[in-house]
Amino acid sequence: IQEGAALEKKFTEKIDNIERLLASIEPFEKERVQKIRDRIIEQLKTLPVDYDRNRLEQELIYYIEKLDISEEKQRLTNHLKYFRETMKNGHGQGKKLGFIAQEMGREINTTGSKSNQAEMQNIVVQMKDELEQIKEQVLNVM
């Protein structure tokens, strides 16, 4: 029982760290979109051709939507919550915790591939590190 309590404490700590890291992405996420938009518009000013501003706006919206990570953040948050609930349900949950950890990894990876910014990618690497430690511990539960 003591080992189980220590493992639960370790899992909780790692899940808390991932949640904290996920929250720390937000300021970078907001400024990133504006930076990308500004950079594209600046580059366009250097071109010797006229362009359709409405079309540009449509293309920017499309491009920026491709970089949006709000769905990934929401799903990761749900997975973190589900991991906590499953952990509280006690014994025999190792396999399920492994599956949830796998899903968390998918969301973290997608966030990383969409981030396009060094600070966000550094945070994603830290999240992956925390998740790897969870996966290692899950193997002890199975």
Short mmCIF file of N, CA and C in Angstrom, two decimals:
data_model
loop_
_atom_site.label_atom_id
_atom_site.label_comp_id
_atom_site.label_asym_id
_atom_site.label_seq_id
_atom_site.Cartn_x
_atom_site.Cartn_y
_atom_site.Cartn_z
N ILE A 1 0.84 -1.21 0.00
CA ILE A 1 0.00 0.00 0.00
C ILE A 1 0.87 1.26 0.00
N GLN A 2 1.98 1.20 0.74
CA GLN A 2 2.89 2.34 0.79
C GLN A 2 3.46 2.65 -0.60
N GLU A 3 3.81 1.59 -1.34
CA GLU A 3 4.35 1.75 -2.69
C GLU A 3 3.31 2.39 -3.61
N GLY A 4 2.06 1.96 -3.46
CA GLY A 4 0.96 2.52 -4.25
C GLY A 4 0.76 4.00 -3.98
N ALA A 5 0.86 4.38 -2.72
CA ALA A 5 0.69 5.80 -2.35
C ALA A 5 1.84 6.63 -2.92
N ALA A 6 3.05 6.07 -2.89
CA ALA A 6 4.21 6.78 -3.43
C ALA A 6 4.07 6.95 -4.94
N LEU A 7 3.57 5.91 -5.60
CA LEU A 7 3.38 5.95 -7.05
C LEU A 7 2.31 6.98 -7.41
N GLU A 8 1.23 6.99 -6.66
CA GLU A 8 0.15 7.96 -6.89
C GLU A 8 0.66 9.38 -6.71
N LYS A 9 1.49 9.58 -5.70
CA LYS A 9 2.08 10.90 -5.45
C LYS A 9 2.95 11.32 -6.64
N LYS A 10 3.74 10.38 -7.16
CA LYS A 10 4.62 10.64 -8.29
C LYS A 10 3.78 10.98 -9.54
N PHE A 11 2.75 10.20 -9.80
CA PHE A 11 1.87 10.46 -10.94
C PHE A 11 1.24 11.84 -10.82
N THR A 12 0.73 12.15 -9.64
CA THR A 12 0.07 13.44 -9.40
C THR A 12 1.04 14.58 -9.67
N GLU A 13 2.26 14.44 -9.19
CA GLU A 13 3.29 15.46 -9.41
C GLU A 13 3.55 15.67 -10.90
N LYS A 14 3.67 14.58 -11.65
CA LYS A 14 3.95 14.66 -13.08
C LYS A 14 2.77 15.26 -13.84
N ILE A 15 1.56 14.87 -13.48
CA ILE A 15 0.36 15.41 -14.12
C ILE A 15 0.25 16.91 -13.82
N ASP A 16 0.53 17.29 -12.57
CA ASP A 16 0.54 18.72 -12.20
C ASP A 16 1.55 19.49 -13.05
N ASN A 17 2.73 18.90 -13.25
CA ASN A 17 3.77 19.56 -14.04
C ASN A 17 3.32 19.75 -15.48
N ILE A 18 2.70 18.72 -16.06
CA ILE A 18 2.21 18.84 -17.44
C ILE A 18 1.15 19.93 -17.53
N GLU A 19 0.25 19.98 -16.55
CA GLU A 19 -0.80 21.02 -16.54
C GLU A 19 -0.17 22.42 -16.45
N ARG A 20 0.81 22.56 -15.60
CA ARG A 20 1.50 23.85 -15.43
C ARG A 20 2.20 24.25 -16.73
N LEU A 21 2.87 23.30 -17.35
CA LEU A 21 3.56 23.57 -18.62
C LEU A 21 2.57 23.94 -19.72
N LEU A 22 1.46 23.23 -19.75
CA LEU A 22 0.42 23.52 -20.74
C LEU A 22 -0.08 24.95 -20.59
N ALA A 23 -0.30 25.36 -19.35
CA ALA A 23 -0.75 26.74 -19.10
C ALA A 23 0.32 27.76 -19.50
N SER A 24 1.58 27.38 -19.38
CA SER A 24 2.66 28.32 -19.68
C SER A 24 2.84 28.57 -21.18
N ILE A 25 2.18 27.77 -22.00
CA ILE A 25 2.24 27.95 -23.46
C ILE A 25 1.42 29.16 -23.90
N GLU A 26 0.36 29.45 -23.17
CA GLU A 26 -0.62 30.45 -23.60
C GLU A 26 -0.07 31.81 -24.04
N PRO A 27 0.80 32.46 -23.26
CA PRO A 27 1.28 33.78 -23.71
C PRO A 27 2.03 33.71 -25.05
N PHE A 28 2.78 32.64 -25.25
CA PHE A 28 3.53 32.48 -26.51
C PHE A 28 2.57 32.22 -27.67
N GLU A 29 1.53 31.48 -27.36
CA GLU A 29 0.54 31.12 -28.38
C GLU A 29 -0.13 32.36 -28.96
N LYS A 30 -0.51 33.28 -28.09
CA LYS A 30 -1.20 34.50 -28.54
C LYS A 30 -0.29 35.40 -29.37
N GLU A 31 0.93 35.61 -28.90
CA GLU A 31 1.82 36.51 -29.62
C GLU A 31 2.33 35.89 -30.92
N ARG A 32 2.39 34.58 -30.96
CA ARG A 32 2.89 33.86 -32.14
C ARG A 32 2.06 34.16 -33.37
N VAL A 33 0.74 34.14 -33.23
CA VAL A 33 -0.15 34.39 -34.36
C VAL A 33 0.07 35.80 -34.91
N GLN A 34 0.18 36.77 -34.02
CA GLN A 34 0.40 38.15 -34.46
C GLN A 34 1.75 38.30 -35.15
N LYS A 35 2.77 37.64 -34.60
CA LYS A 35 4.10 37.70 -35.21
C LYS A 35 4.10 37.12 -36.62
N ILE A 36 3.42 36.01 -36.78
CA ILE A 36 3.36 35.37 -38.11
C ILE A 36 2.64 36.29 -39.09
N ARG A 37 1.51 36.82 -38.66
CA ARG A 37 0.73 37.73 -39.51
C ARG A 37 1.59 38.94 -39.91
N ASP A 38 2.24 39.56 -38.93
CA ASP A 38 3.08 40.73 -39.20
C ASP A 38 4.21 40.41 -40.17
N ARG A 39 4.84 39.26 -39.96
CA ARG A 39 5.96 38.87 -40.81
C ARG A 39 5.51 38.68 -42.26
N ILE A 40 4.38 38.03 -42.46
CA ILE A 40 3.86 37.82 -43.82
C ILE A 40 3.54 39.15 -44.49
N ILE A 41 2.88 40.03 -43.76
CA ILE A 41 2.49 41.33 -44.32
C ILE A 41 3.74 42.16 -44.65
N GLU A 42 4.74 42.12 -43.78
CA GLU A 42 6.00 42.85 -44.05
C GLU A 42 6.67 42.33 -45.32
N GLN A 43 6.69 41.02 -45.46
CA GLN A 43 7.30 40.41 -46.65
C GLN A 43 6.53 40.81 -47.92
N LEU A 44 5.22 40.87 -47.81
CA LEU A 44 4.41 41.23 -48.97
C LEU A 44 4.67 42.67 -49.41
N LYS A 45 4.97 43.54 -48.46
CA LYS A 45 5.25 44.95 -48.79
C LYS A 45 6.49 45.09 -49.67
N THR A 46 7.38 44.13 -49.57
CA THR A 46 8.61 44.20 -50.37
C THR A 46 8.41 43.73 -51.81
N LEU A 47 7.27 43.10 -52.07
CA LEU A 47 7.02 42.61 -53.43
C LEU A 47 6.56 43.75 -54.34
N PRO A 48 7.02 43.74 -55.58
CA PRO A 48 6.66 44.82 -56.50
C PRO A 48 5.28 44.63 -57.17
N VAL A 49 4.48 43.73 -56.62
CA VAL A 49 3.17 43.49 -57.22
C VAL A 49 2.05 43.86 -56.24
N ASP A 50 0.91 44.15 -56.83
CA ASP A 50 -0.26 44.42 -56.02
C ASP A 50 -0.94 43.08 -55.72
N TYR A 51 -1.59 43.00 -54.59
CA TYR A 51 -2.28 41.75 -54.26
C TYR A 51 -3.66 42.07 -53.67
N ASP A 52 -4.52 41.06 -53.72
CA ASP A 52 -5.89 41.18 -53.23
C ASP A 52 -5.88 41.04 -51.70
N ARG A 53 -6.19 42.13 -51.02
CA ARG A 53 -6.14 42.12 -49.55
C ARG A 53 -7.16 41.17 -48.93
N ASN A 54 -8.32 41.07 -49.54
CA ASN A 54 -9.34 40.14 -49.01
C ASN A 54 -8.86 38.69 -49.12
N ARG A 55 -8.28 38.40 -50.26
CA ARG A 55 -7.74 37.05 -50.47
C ARG A 55 -6.62 36.77 -49.47
N LEU A 56 -5.77 37.76 -49.24
CA LEU A 56 -4.69 37.60 -48.26
C LEU A 56 -5.27 37.29 -46.88
N GLU A 57 -6.29 38.03 -46.51
CA GLU A 57 -6.93 37.83 -45.21
C GLU A 57 -7.49 36.41 -45.09
N GLN A 58 -8.14 35.94 -46.16
CA GLN A 58 -8.68 34.57 -46.17
C GLN A 58 -7.56 33.54 -46.01
N GLU A 59 -6.46 33.75 -46.73
CA GLU A 59 -5.33 32.82 -46.66
C GLU A 59 -4.69 32.85 -45.28
N LEU A 60 -4.57 34.03 -44.69
CA LEU A 60 -4.00 34.15 -43.35
C LEU A 60 -4.86 33.41 -42.33
N ILE A 61 -6.16 33.58 -42.45
CA ILE A 61 -7.08 32.90 -41.52
C ILE A 61 -6.91 31.38 -41.64
N TYR A 62 -6.86 30.90 -42.89
CA TYR A 62 -6.67 29.47 -43.14
C TYR A 62 -5.35 28.99 -42.52
N TYR A 63 -4.28 29.72 -42.78
CA TYR A 63 -2.96 29.35 -42.29
C TYR A 63 -2.92 29.35 -40.76
N ILE A 64 -3.48 30.38 -40.16
CA ILE A 64 -3.46 30.52 -38.71
C ILE A 64 -4.31 29.44 -38.04
N GLU A 65 -5.43 29.07 -38.69
CA GLU A 65 -6.26 27.98 -38.15
C GLU A 65 -5.49 26.67 -38.11
N LYS A 66 -4.61 26.47 -39.09
CA LYS A 66 -3.78 25.25 -39.12
C LYS A 66 -2.82 25.19 -37.93
N LEU A 67 -2.48 26.36 -37.40
CA LEU A 67 -1.55 26.43 -36.27
C LEU A 67 -2.27 26.45 -34.91
N ASP A 68 -3.60 26.54 -34.95
CA ASP A 68 -4.38 26.64 -33.71
C ASP A 68 -4.26 25.35 -32.90
N ILE A 69 -3.94 25.48 -31.62
CA ILE A 69 -3.78 24.29 -30.77
C ILE A 69 -4.85 24.21 -29.67
N SER A 70 -5.92 24.99 -29.79
CA SER A 70 -6.92 24.97 -28.72
C SER A 70 -7.57 23.59 -28.55
N GLU A 71 -7.80 22.87 -29.64
CA GLU A 71 -8.39 21.53 -29.52
C GLU A 71 -7.44 20.57 -28.83
N GLU A 72 -6.16 20.64 -29.20
CA GLU A 72 -5.16 19.77 -28.57
C GLU A 72 -5.07 20.07 -27.07
N LYS A 73 -5.09 21.35 -26.73
CA LYS A 73 -5.02 21.74 -25.31
C LYS A 73 -6.24 21.20 -24.55
N GLN A 74 -7.41 21.31 -25.17
CA GLN A 74 -8.63 20.83 -24.51
C GLN A 74 -8.59 19.31 -24.32
N ARG A 75 -8.18 18.60 -25.37
CA ARG A 75 -8.11 17.13 -25.27
C ARG A 75 -7.07 16.70 -24.24
N LEU A 76 -5.91 17.37 -24.24
CA LEU A 76 -4.87 17.03 -23.27
C LEU A 76 -5.38 17.27 -21.85
N THR A 77 -6.07 18.38 -21.65
CA THR A 77 -6.65 18.68 -20.33
C THR A 77 -7.61 17.57 -19.92
N ASN A 78 -8.45 17.12 -20.86
CA ASN A 78 -9.39 16.02 -20.57
C ASN A 78 -8.65 14.73 -20.22
N HIS A 79 -7.58 14.44 -20.97
CA HIS A 79 -6.79 13.22 -20.70
C HIS A 79 -6.14 13.29 -19.31
N LEU A 80 -5.64 14.46 -18.94
CA LEU A 80 -5.01 14.62 -17.63
C LEU A 80 -6.04 14.37 -16.52
N LYS A 81 -7.22 14.90 -16.73
CA LYS A 81 -8.31 14.71 -15.74
C LYS A 81 -8.69 13.23 -15.66
N TYR A 82 -8.81 12.60 -16.81
CA TYR A 82 -9.18 11.18 -16.87
C TYR A 82 -8.10 10.31 -16.23
N PHE A 83 -6.84 10.68 -16.42
CA PHE A 83 -5.73 9.95 -15.80
C PHE A 83 -5.87 10.00 -14.28
N ARG A 84 -6.16 11.20 -13.76
CA ARG A 84 -6.34 11.36 -12.31
C ARG A 84 -7.48 10.50 -11.79
N GLU A 85 -8.62 10.55 -12.52
CA GLU A 85 -9.80 9.77 -12.09
C GLU A 85 -9.49 8.28 -12.11
N THR A 86 -8.85 7.82 -13.16
CA THR A 86 -8.52 6.39 -13.29
C THR A 86 -7.56 5.97 -12.19
N MET A 87 -6.61 6.82 -11.89
CA MET A 87 -5.63 6.53 -10.84
C MET A 87 -6.33 6.37 -9.49
N LYS A 88 -7.34 7.19 -9.24
CA LYS A 88 -8.07 7.14 -7.97
C LYS A 88 -8.91 5.86 -7.84
N ASN A 89 -9.24 5.25 -8.99
CA ASN A 89 -10.06 4.03 -8.98
C ASN A 89 -9.33 2.81 -8.45
N GLY A 90 -8.04 2.97 -8.19
CA GLY A 90 -7.32 1.89 -7.52
C GLY A 90 -6.67 0.88 -8.43
N HIS A 91 -6.57 -0.35 -7.94
CA HIS A 91 -5.79 -1.42 -8.57
C HIS A 91 -6.34 -1.87 -9.92
N GLY A 92 -5.47 -2.49 -10.70
CA GLY A 92 -5.87 -3.06 -11.97
C GLY A 92 -6.08 -2.03 -13.07
N GLN A 93 -5.56 -0.84 -12.87
CA GLN A 93 -5.78 0.24 -13.84
C GLN A 93 -4.55 0.51 -14.70
N GLY A 94 -3.50 -0.27 -14.52
CA GLY A 94 -2.23 -0.01 -15.20
C GLY A 94 -2.34 0.11 -16.70
N LYS A 95 -3.04 -0.85 -17.31
CA LYS A 95 -3.18 -0.85 -18.77
C LYS A 95 -3.92 0.40 -19.24
N LYS A 96 -4.99 0.72 -18.51
CA LYS A 96 -5.80 1.89 -18.85
C LYS A 96 -4.97 3.17 -18.73
N LEU A 97 -4.17 3.27 -17.66
CA LEU A 97 -3.30 4.44 -17.48
C LEU A 97 -2.31 4.53 -18.63
N GLY A 98 -1.82 3.38 -19.09
CA GLY A 98 -0.91 3.35 -20.23
C GLY A 98 -1.55 3.90 -21.49
N PHE A 99 -2.81 3.51 -21.72
CA PHE A 99 -3.54 4.00 -22.89
C PHE A 99 -3.77 5.50 -22.81
N ILE A 100 -4.13 5.98 -21.63
CA ILE A 100 -4.37 7.41 -21.45
C ILE A 100 -3.06 8.18 -21.67
N ALA A 101 -1.96 7.65 -21.15
CA ALA A 101 -0.66 8.30 -21.33
C ALA A 101 -0.31 8.38 -22.82
N GLN A 102 -0.65 7.33 -23.56
CA GLN A 102 -0.41 7.31 -25.00
C GLN A 102 -1.20 8.43 -25.69
N GLU A 103 -2.45 8.61 -25.29
CA GLU A 103 -3.29 9.67 -25.86
C GLU A 103 -2.73 11.05 -25.50
N MET A 104 -2.24 11.19 -24.28
CA MET A 104 -1.63 12.46 -23.87
C MET A 104 -0.43 12.75 -24.77
N GLY A 105 0.35 11.73 -25.07
CA GLY A 105 1.50 11.88 -25.94
C GLY A 105 1.12 12.37 -27.32
N ARG A 106 0.01 11.87 -27.85
CA ARG A 106 -0.45 12.32 -29.17
C ARG A 106 -0.75 13.82 -29.17
N GLU A 107 -1.44 14.27 -28.15
CA GLU A 107 -1.81 15.69 -28.08
C GLU A 107 -0.57 16.57 -27.89
N ILE A 108 0.36 16.11 -27.07
CA ILE A 108 1.60 16.86 -26.85
C ILE A 108 2.40 16.94 -28.15
N ASN A 109 2.49 15.82 -28.87
CA ASN A 109 3.23 15.81 -30.14
C ASN A 109 2.60 16.72 -31.18
N THR A 110 1.28 16.70 -31.27
CA THR A 110 0.60 17.57 -32.24
C THR A 110 0.81 19.03 -31.86
N THR A 111 0.75 19.33 -30.59
CA THR A 111 1.02 20.69 -30.12
C THR A 111 2.42 21.11 -30.54
N GLY A 112 3.37 20.22 -30.39
CA GLY A 112 4.75 20.50 -30.78
C GLY A 112 4.89 20.75 -32.26
N SER A 113 4.21 19.95 -33.06
CA SER A 113 4.36 20.11 -34.52
C SER A 113 3.66 21.37 -35.03
N LYS A 114 2.67 21.85 -34.29
CA LYS A 114 1.96 23.07 -34.69
C LYS A 114 2.57 24.33 -34.09
N SER A 115 3.48 24.17 -33.13
CA SER A 115 3.91 25.34 -32.34
C SER A 115 4.70 26.38 -33.12
N ASN A 116 5.62 25.96 -33.99
CA ASN A 116 6.32 26.94 -34.84
C ASN A 116 7.05 28.04 -34.07
N GLN A 117 7.40 27.81 -32.84
CA GLN A 117 8.08 28.83 -32.06
C GLN A 117 8.97 28.15 -31.02
N ALA A 118 10.19 28.62 -30.90
CA ALA A 118 11.18 27.96 -30.04
C ALA A 118 10.70 27.82 -28.59
N GLU A 119 10.14 28.89 -28.03
CA GLU A 119 9.71 28.83 -26.62
C GLU A 119 8.64 27.75 -26.42
N MET A 120 7.69 27.71 -27.35
CA MET A 120 6.63 26.70 -27.24
C MET A 120 7.21 25.30 -27.41
N GLN A 121 8.14 25.14 -28.34
CA GLN A 121 8.73 23.82 -28.56
C GLN A 121 9.53 23.36 -27.35
N ASN A 122 10.19 24.29 -26.66
CA ASN A 122 10.91 23.95 -25.43
C ASN A 122 9.95 23.45 -24.35
N ILE A 123 8.81 24.09 -24.24
CA ILE A 123 7.80 23.67 -23.27
C ILE A 123 7.28 22.28 -23.62
N VAL A 124 7.05 22.03 -24.90
CA VAL A 124 6.58 20.73 -25.37
C VAL A 124 7.60 19.64 -25.00
N VAL A 125 8.89 19.93 -25.17
CA VAL A 125 9.94 18.97 -24.81
C VAL A 125 9.87 18.65 -23.32
N GLN A 126 9.64 19.67 -22.49
CA GLN A 126 9.52 19.44 -21.05
C GLN A 126 8.29 18.58 -20.74
N MET A 127 7.19 18.83 -21.46
CA MET A 127 5.98 18.03 -21.27
C MET A 127 6.24 16.57 -21.65
N LYS A 128 6.96 16.37 -22.74
CA LYS A 128 7.30 15.01 -23.17
C LYS A 128 8.14 14.31 -22.12
N ASP A 129 9.06 15.04 -21.51
CA ASP A 129 9.91 14.47 -20.46
C ASP A 129 9.07 14.01 -19.28
N GLU A 130 8.15 14.86 -18.86
CA GLU A 130 7.25 14.49 -17.75
C GLU A 130 6.43 13.26 -18.12
N LEU A 131 5.92 13.23 -19.34
CA LEU A 131 5.10 12.12 -19.79
C LEU A 131 5.92 10.82 -19.85
N GLU A 132 7.16 10.91 -20.31
CA GLU A 132 8.03 9.72 -20.36
C GLU A 132 8.18 9.12 -18.97
N GLN A 133 8.33 10.01 -17.97
CA GLN A 133 8.47 9.53 -16.59
C GLN A 133 7.19 8.85 -16.12
N ILE A 134 6.05 9.38 -16.56
CA ILE A 134 4.76 8.73 -16.23
C ILE A 134 4.71 7.35 -16.87
N LYS A 135 5.08 7.27 -18.16
CA LYS A 135 5.03 5.99 -18.88
C LYS A 135 5.93 4.94 -18.21
N GLU A 136 7.11 5.36 -17.76
CA GLU A 136 8.01 4.44 -17.07
C GLU A 136 7.37 3.91 -15.79
N GLN A 137 6.71 4.80 -15.05
CA GLN A 137 6.07 4.40 -13.80
C GLN A 137 4.84 3.51 -14.06
N VAL A 138 4.13 3.79 -15.17
CA VAL A 138 2.96 2.98 -15.52
C VAL A 138 3.38 1.54 -15.72
N LEU A 139 4.55 1.32 -16.28
CA LEU A 139 5.05 -0.05 -16.50
C LEU A 139 5.19 -0.79 -15.16
N ASN A 140 5.49 -0.04 -14.10
CA ASN A 140 5.60 -0.67 -12.76
C ASN A 140 4.22 -1.08 -12.22
N VAL A 141 3.17 -0.44 -12.71
CA VAL A 141 1.81 -0.73 -12.24
C VAL A 141 1.25 -1.95 -12.96
N MET A 142 1.68 -2.15 -14.22
CA MET A 142 1.12 -3.22 -15.06
C MET A 142 1.51 -4.61 -14.62
#
